Amino acid sequence: MYAICIRWTGSVALALVVLGFAAGQRLLAVDTRVRIGDRDLPAVAVGGPMAALVEADWIDQDEAFRAAAGQAAEPPAITASGVATWQDAAGGCDGVKTGGWGFHTASNETDPWWQVDLGRCYPLDRIVVYNRTDGSTAPRTRHLQILTAEDATNPAFVERYRHSGEPFYGAREQQPLVVDLSGRGVTARVVRVAVPGRCSFALDEIEVYAQDQPEVNVALGKPADQKSAGTASRVKPGAKPWGAPVAESLGLQPFSFEHLGAVLHRGQQLIERLRRFGGEPPRLPALTEQLRQLESRYSDMTRAGQVPEDRRRELYFAARRVLRQIAFCHPLLDFDQLLFIKRHDPGGLYHMVHQFYGFGARPGGGLYVLCDPFSDQPKLVDLLQESVVQHGRLAGRVLEPGSFLSPDLSFDGQSILFAYTEGRGEGIEWSPRASYHLFRVGADGSGLSQLTDGPWNEFDPCWLPNGRIAFISERRGGYLRCGGSAPPYDSPTYTLHAMAADGSDLVCLSFHETQEWQPSVDHHGMLVYTRWDYVDRDTNVAHHIWNCYPDGRDPRSYHGNYPTQRESRPWMEMDIRAVPGSHKYVATAAAHHGHAYGSLVLIDYRPLDDGAMSQIERITPDVPFPESEGGKALIRSRMVYGTAWPLSEDDFLCVYDRHAANRGIYWIDRFGNRELVYRDPEISCLSPIPLRPRPCPPTIPDRTGFAVETEAAAPAGPAQGMIAVANVYDADFRWPEQTEITALRVIQVLPKTTPPVDQPRIGAATETNARAVLGTVPVESDGSAYFEAPAGKLIYFQALDRRGLAVQSMRSGTYVHPGETLSCQGCHEPKHRPPAREGVPLALQRPPSPIQPEADGSNPFNYPRLVQGVWDRHCVECHRERGAIALSGSPGGKHGWTQSYENLAAKYGFYFTVSNGSIHRGVHGGSRTIAGSFGARAAPLLPYLEPGHYGVRLADDEFRRVTLWLDCNSEFYGAYHDIQAQARGAVVRPQLD
C-alpha cells in the first residue's frame, strides 16, 4: 500500500515516502482500521517506510558521530556586511526541497556558479539537480553546466554535462534533472554547477550519488560555496565554510570501531538501567544475549584490524536493531497510542513572538495518532479525517488545509484541545480567517467543536484540574514595545486567559504587558508557563519559567529572571513541563530571534539561582543553546530539539532533526540514546503526547471574583485586591547603611497602544513603558505593609526613605485579581528560607491602607504638569540670564519633548534603557536594581536641587515632584497617544490600562 523512494539527506536520511497522501493533505489511502476509544478509524500501515527511515536515521547518527569526532572550529558569525557566500550556498545541499530556491547568487550575476566539497574523491554514479520552479523561473537554468574536480584546494574543473536548452524542473513537479555518470569513469571531490552568461542563479537542491553506495547522497550537509551573494541570500542552518574539514577527510571511517563500541556500551548501560525499574522486562534476557553475541563479534573484528566497510556496516545495523529493541522494552513506553500534530515551520518574521501569529502559518498538517508506535508495524490515524466541526463559525466544515498548533490531552485521556488557523489571510492580517482559534475534540475524533473565534490569535490550550481551560490570547490588548518595525507590522501581545470547557466564561488571568507562552500544570496543580519580562531592562534577558495559581493569582519567578549576563544560560525557555516523579521541569532552551526549538534542559528550583547555570542541567549537550551560545548566525542550525514530553528525569519523547529542517518524533534519554519513532518526510511533527489517562494534579479552589461561578463572592464597587508585605528588609541583597523605609510607591505599567517601536518615544530610555504613579502606602516600623490595590493592573513597587526618595525598585511587575490577597515575604525576598521574623506583622494588625495619590502630573504621568512648574519658578529666568541650558517648557525638543526635558533627561536624569544588549550599559543597564544606586539618588541632577546650587531652595512638594520624576525613569509622556496635548501639559489618560 505504499511506495518508497529514499532520499538520503546525508546527515538526516529522509525518505520520500508515498503513503497514499500528498504533502500537507489528508490521508487518501487506507490500509486498515484501528480502535481508538469507542470508534474504528481508518489507518495507514507505516511499518515498511518507517523501517527505511529508521535505518536512514542510524546512518545519520553515524555521520554525526564522525563529524563530532573531528569537529572543526565553529564558522565565524555573520558580518555586518551581509551574508557570506558559503552561508547561503549551504541551502543547495541541505536536504530541503521546496520548489523555491535553496541558494541564490547576486541578481544578474556574470557566469554564476555553485559548488560542493564531498570531502574525498568518489567514483560518481549520478547527479540530481532540483530546479527552482516558483514564479516561472525554471527557464533561467536551461543552459546549466556540470563540472567536476578532484582537488578542493586548487580545483581543475572538467565539464561533464551541458544541458540542452530545454527547461527542467524539480521537487514540485517530481521532474528533477538526472545526469547519469555511471559508465563514464568520473571521479570527483568537488562538483560545480554553473550557467554561462548573465543569470540570477538559483537552484533548489543538488544531490550527488557515488557508485559504491548509489542510494546515499554524498553531497548532503557538506561545505558549499557560490560565486556571489545577493539580496535573496540567507544564512542557512548547518552552513560550513568552504575549506572546513569534512568527516570523509578526517580519517574516521563510516561505521567505525569507535562508534560501534559506543553503541554497544550504551546498550549495556540501558539494560542495567531498565533492570532498576522493578523487574526485568520479559524480552530483555533474550536481547541481553543478542547484545553479548554482538560484543563478541565486535571484539573479533577489532582484533582483525582492517575490516571492509560492508562488514562494519552490517554489524553496526545489527547493534542498532538490538539497541532499539532494548529501548522499546522500557517500562515507561507502556502505551500503544501516541498523539501528535504535523506542522510546517511558520513563515514571516523569524522571532519567538511572530511564530504564533496565524497569518504566518503555512497550510498543511493535522492531528494524528500513531498506534503501536514501538512495534515493527505502527499504524497512522488522521484523527480528524472523518470529523466535521459541530459548533462555531466553522460548523459543517472539515479543518483543512489550515495549520495546527499546541495540542493538549485531558487528564482522563478523553478530550483533546488544539489551536487551528484556516491560514487564509492575504498578507499580514488579523482576522478570524487568519488567526489561531481553539478547538476541542474527543480522543476518538468525535465531537469536534470550535471554542473561540474572532480577530485574535488564541493558542496553547491547557486543561486545568478543575475542568477549565487555560490558554494564551491577544484579548488583553497592547503591542510589543520593541516590535512593529522590522518588518513594519503590528505585534500584539498575548497573555494567559482561561475559560470553561465549552468556551464560555472567558476571563483574563494575566495582566502582564508583554508575551506569555505555553501554560502547563505541574504536580502541585500550579500553572507553569513562559513569560517575557522586560520592565526597565534589556529586551533579551528574561523569557523563562513563571508560576501562578490556576486562577491567575500570585505570579512569581523562581528561576532565570535576573541573569548576570545573557550569555551565561539559556536565552529563553519554552514548552515547560513537570517531570513525573520529580521536582524538576523539562524545557527547550530556545532563542529570542528564532522559533521554539533548540536544546533540551532540566530546571531545578532547589539550588540557589546564581543568574547562570546553577538551576539548569543539559539533557542534550550535543546541541548548544541557540543565541546565547554562538549568537544570531547559528540560531537556525541549533533549532534541533523541541516539545519534550517527560517520562522521567532520564527519558523523554520529543521532536528532533539534526539539521533543524524536518523534525520527527524520537524517544531519547540523557545518556546519548535516540531512537526515531515516526517521521513524515514532507512535514515536521510536533508535540508528542501518550494517548492515555495520566494522574490529575490537585484542584486548587478559585479565590478570585472573575469567573462566573465565583461572581457572587466578589465585593461590590471597583474591583480590588489586597497586598501584604511581611518585612521589606527581608531581602536577598544588602540595603544601604542606616536605611529606613517609610513607604512603598505603587506604579502602574501601561500596555503599549501603538504598534511601532518608540512611537512615541516615552522618554530618554528607548523602548520604555509609559507608566502612572498610583500613589504611596505606609510601611510600619517593623518593615511590614498592608494595602489595597486595583485589580487587573500591572504594577510594581519602590521602597521610599523618609525624604520620599526611592531606595529600591522592581524591574518586573505583578498584579492582583478581584478578592485576591497577594503576600510577599520581603523586597526581593530570599526564596530558599522562611521569613526571618516571628509574630504577626504590625501592618496585618490593622485594615489595609488605601493608596494615597502623589502630586498632580503623576497620574496620568506628565512631565510638563509634574515638573515644569518647578523649573519655571526657580530656574528658567536664572538660566536665561546666565546663558545656561534652557529650561523652559517651550516646544523644540526631539520626539515632541519640551526644551527643558531635552536638555535635562538624558544628561542629568536617571533611566534604565530598554533594548537588545542594554544589560551591558553600565548604570543604565544591568538586570536588577542596586539598592540606593538608581533614580534620584543616582541622578546627576540631585545636587542641583540643593541650596549649594546658587541658593536654590525647593519646597518639600517641589523637591518631591522632581525626585519622583527621576525615580520614574525620567519619563516625559504618560500615554502612547495625543502627544501634542501631553507636551502642552494637558491631562491625557491612557487608552488601555
mmCIF file with all atom_site columns, N, CA and C in Angstrom, residues 66 73 111 133 141 147 158 335 345 443 445 521 545 595 647 901 931 939 986:
data_model
loop_
_atom_site.group_PDB
_atom_site.id
_atom_site.type_symbol
_atom_site.label_atom_id
_atom_site.label_alt_id
_atom_site.label_comp_id
_atom_site.label_asym_id
_atom_site.label_entity_id
_atom_site.label_seq_id
_atom_site.pdbx_PDB_ins_code
_atom_site.Cartn_x
_atom_site.Cartn_y
_atom_site.Cartn_z
_atom_site.occupancy
_atom_site.B_iso_or_equiv
_atom_site.pdbx_formal_charge
_atom_site.auth_seq_id
_atom_site.auth_comp_id
_atom_site.auth_asym_id
_atom_site.auth_atom_id
_atom_site.pdbx_PDB_model_num
ATOM 1  N N  . ARG A 1 66  ? 30.903  10.820 13.409  1.00 0.00 ? 66  ARG A N  1
ATOM 2  C CA . ARG A 1 66  ? 32.155  11.099 12.703  1.00 0.00 ? 66  ARG A CA 1
ATOM 3  C C  . ARG A 1 66  ? 32.461  12.593 12.691  1.00 0.00 ? 66  ARG A C  1
ATOM 4  N N  . ALA A 1 73  ? 36.665  24.134 14.312  1.00 0.00 ? 73  ALA A N  1
ATOM 5  C CA . ALA A 1 73  ? 36.150  25.326 14.967  1.00 0.00 ? 73  ALA A CA 1
ATOM 6  C C  . ALA A 1 73  ? 34.869  25.771 14.285  1.00 0.00 ? 73  ALA A C  1
ATOM 7  N N  . ASP A 1 111 ? 28.317  34.661 -15.313 1.00 0.00 ? 111 ASP A N  1
ATOM 8  C CA . ASP A 1 111 ? 28.855  33.301 -15.195 1.00 0.00 ? 111 ASP A CA 1
ATOM 9  C C  . ASP A 1 111 ? 28.762  32.780 -13.758 1.00 0.00 ? 111 ASP A C  1
ATOM 10 N N  . THR A 1 133 ? 11.368  26.382 -9.369  1.00 0.00 ? 133 THR A N  1
ATOM 11 C CA . THR A 1 133 ? 10.266  26.444 -10.334 1.00 0.00 ? 133 THR A CA 1
ATOM 12 C C  . THR A 1 133 ? 9.153   27.389 -9.919  1.00 0.00 ? 133 THR A C  1
ATOM 13 N N  . THR A 1 141 ? 17.785  28.358 -15.995 1.00 0.00 ? 141 THR A N  1
ATOM 14 C CA . THR A 1 141 ? 18.919  27.432 -15.904 1.00 0.00 ? 141 THR A CA 1
ATOM 15 C C  . THR A 1 141 ? 18.924  26.421 -17.044 1.00 0.00 ? 141 THR A C  1
ATOM 16 N N  . LEU A 1 147 ? 30.335  20.542 -13.777 1.00 0.00 ? 147 LEU A N  1
ATOM 17 C CA . LEU A 1 147 ? 31.784  20.369 -13.853 1.00 0.00 ? 147 LEU A CA 1
ATOM 18 C C  . LEU A 1 147 ? 32.254  19.645 -12.595 1.00 0.00 ? 147 LEU A C  1
ATOM 19 N N  . VAL A 1 158 ? 36.612  20.033 -14.953 1.00 0.00 ? 158 VAL A N  1
ATOM 20 C CA . VAL A 1 158 ? 36.351  19.407 -16.246 1.00 0.00 ? 158 VAL A CA 1
ATOM 21 C C  . VAL A 1 158 ? 34.836  19.378 -16.447 1.00 0.00 ? 158 VAL A C  1
ATOM 22 N N  . PHE A 1 335 ? 2.577   2.408  26.514  1.00 0.00 ? 335 PHE A N  1
ATOM 23 C CA . PHE A 1 335 ? 1.343   2.893  25.900  1.00 0.00 ? 335 PHE A CA 1
ATOM 24 C C  . PHE A 1 335 ? 1.372   2.520  24.430  1.00 0.00 ? 335 PHE A C  1
ATOM 25 N N  . ASP A 1 345 ? 7.036   24.598 9.706   1.00 0.00 ? 345 ASP A N  1
ATOM 26 C CA . ASP A 1 345 ? 7.551   25.781 10.385  1.00 0.00 ? 345 ASP A CA 1
ATOM 27 C C  . ASP A 1 345 ? 6.918   27.018 9.755   1.00 0.00 ? 345 ASP A C  1
ATOM 28 N N  . ALA A 1 443 ? -10.975 12.085 22.060  1.00 0.00 ? 443 ALA A N  1
ATOM 29 C CA . ALA A 1 443 ? -9.757  11.355 21.730  1.00 0.00 ? 443 ALA A CA 1
ATOM 30 C C  . ALA A 1 443 ? -9.981  10.365 20.595  1.00 0.00 ? 443 ALA A C  1
ATOM 31 N N  . GLY A 1 445 ? -11.755 11.302 17.916  1.00 0.00 ? 445 GLY A N  1
ATOM 32 C CA . GLY A 1 445 ? -12.082 12.128 16.757  1.00 0.00 ? 445 GLY A CA 1
ATOM 33 C C  . GLY A 1 445 ? -13.511 12.583 16.696  1.00 0.00 ? 445 GLY A C  1
ATOM 34 N N  . VAL A 1 521 ? 0.360   22.329 33.662  1.00 0.00 ? 521 VAL A N  1
ATOM 35 C CA . VAL A 1 521 ? 0.051   22.179 35.085  1.00 0.00 ? 521 VAL A CA 1
ATOM 36 C C  . VAL A 1 521 ? 1.098   21.276 35.720  1.00 0.00 ? 521 VAL A C  1
ATOM 37 N N  . ILE A 1 545 ? 10.744  30.524 33.018  1.00 0.00 ? 545 ILE A N  1
ATOM 38 C CA . ILE A 1 545 ? 9.606   29.910 33.687  1.00 0.00 ? 545 ILE A CA 1
ATOM 39 C C  . ILE A 1 545 ? 9.015   30.813 34.766  1.00 0.00 ? 545 ILE A C  1
ATOM 40 N N  . HIS A 1 595 ? 12.535  30.262 16.601  1.00 0.00 ? 595 HIS A N  1
ATOM 41 C CA . HIS A 1 595 ? 11.320  29.548 16.948  1.00 0.00 ? 595 HIS A CA 1
ATOM 42 C C  . HIS A 1 595 ? 11.548  28.700 18.185  1.00 0.00 ? 595 HIS A C  1
ATOM 43 N N  . LEU A 1 647 ? 9.051   11.559 30.480  1.00 0.00 ? 647 LEU A N  1
ATOM 44 C CA . LEU A 1 647 ? 8.621   10.283 31.033  1.00 0.00 ? 647 LEU A CA 1
ATOM 45 C C  . LEU A 1 647 ? 9.282   10.040 32.387  1.00 0.00 ? 647 LEU A C  1
ATOM 46 N N  . TYR A 1 901 ? 13.089  69.282 29.013  1.00 0.00 ? 901 TYR A N  1
ATOM 47 C CA . TYR A 1 901 ? 13.272  67.838 29.036  1.00 0.00 ? 901 TYR A CA 1
ATOM 48 C C  . TYR A 1 901 ? 14.430  67.431 28.127  1.00 0.00 ? 901 TYR A C  1
ATOM 49 N N  . ALA A 1 931 ? 20.326  48.633 45.195  1.00 0.00 ? 931 ALA A N  1
ATOM 50 C CA . ALA A 1 931 ? 19.680  49.470 46.205  1.00 0.00 ? 931 ALA A CA 1
ATOM 51 C C  . ALA A 1 931 ? 20.512  50.710 46.495  1.00 0.00 ? 931 ALA A C  1
ATOM 52 N N  . ALA A 1 939 ? 20.957  60.253 40.241  1.00 0.00 ? 939 ALA A N  1
ATOM 53 C CA . ALA A 1 939 ? 20.856  61.191 39.132  1.00 0.00 ? 939 ALA A CA 1
ATOM 54 C C  . ALA A 1 939 ? 21.835  62.343 39.301  1.00 0.00 ? 939 ALA A C  1
ATOM 55 N N  . ALA A 1 986 ? -1.594  68.948 29.033  1.00 0.00 ? 986 ALA A N  1
ATOM 56 C CA . ALA A 1 986 ? -2.986  68.540 29.167  1.00 0.00 ? 986 ALA A CA 1
ATOM 57 C C  . ALA A 1 986 ? -3.076  67.151 29.793  1.00 0.00 ? 986 ALA A C  1
#
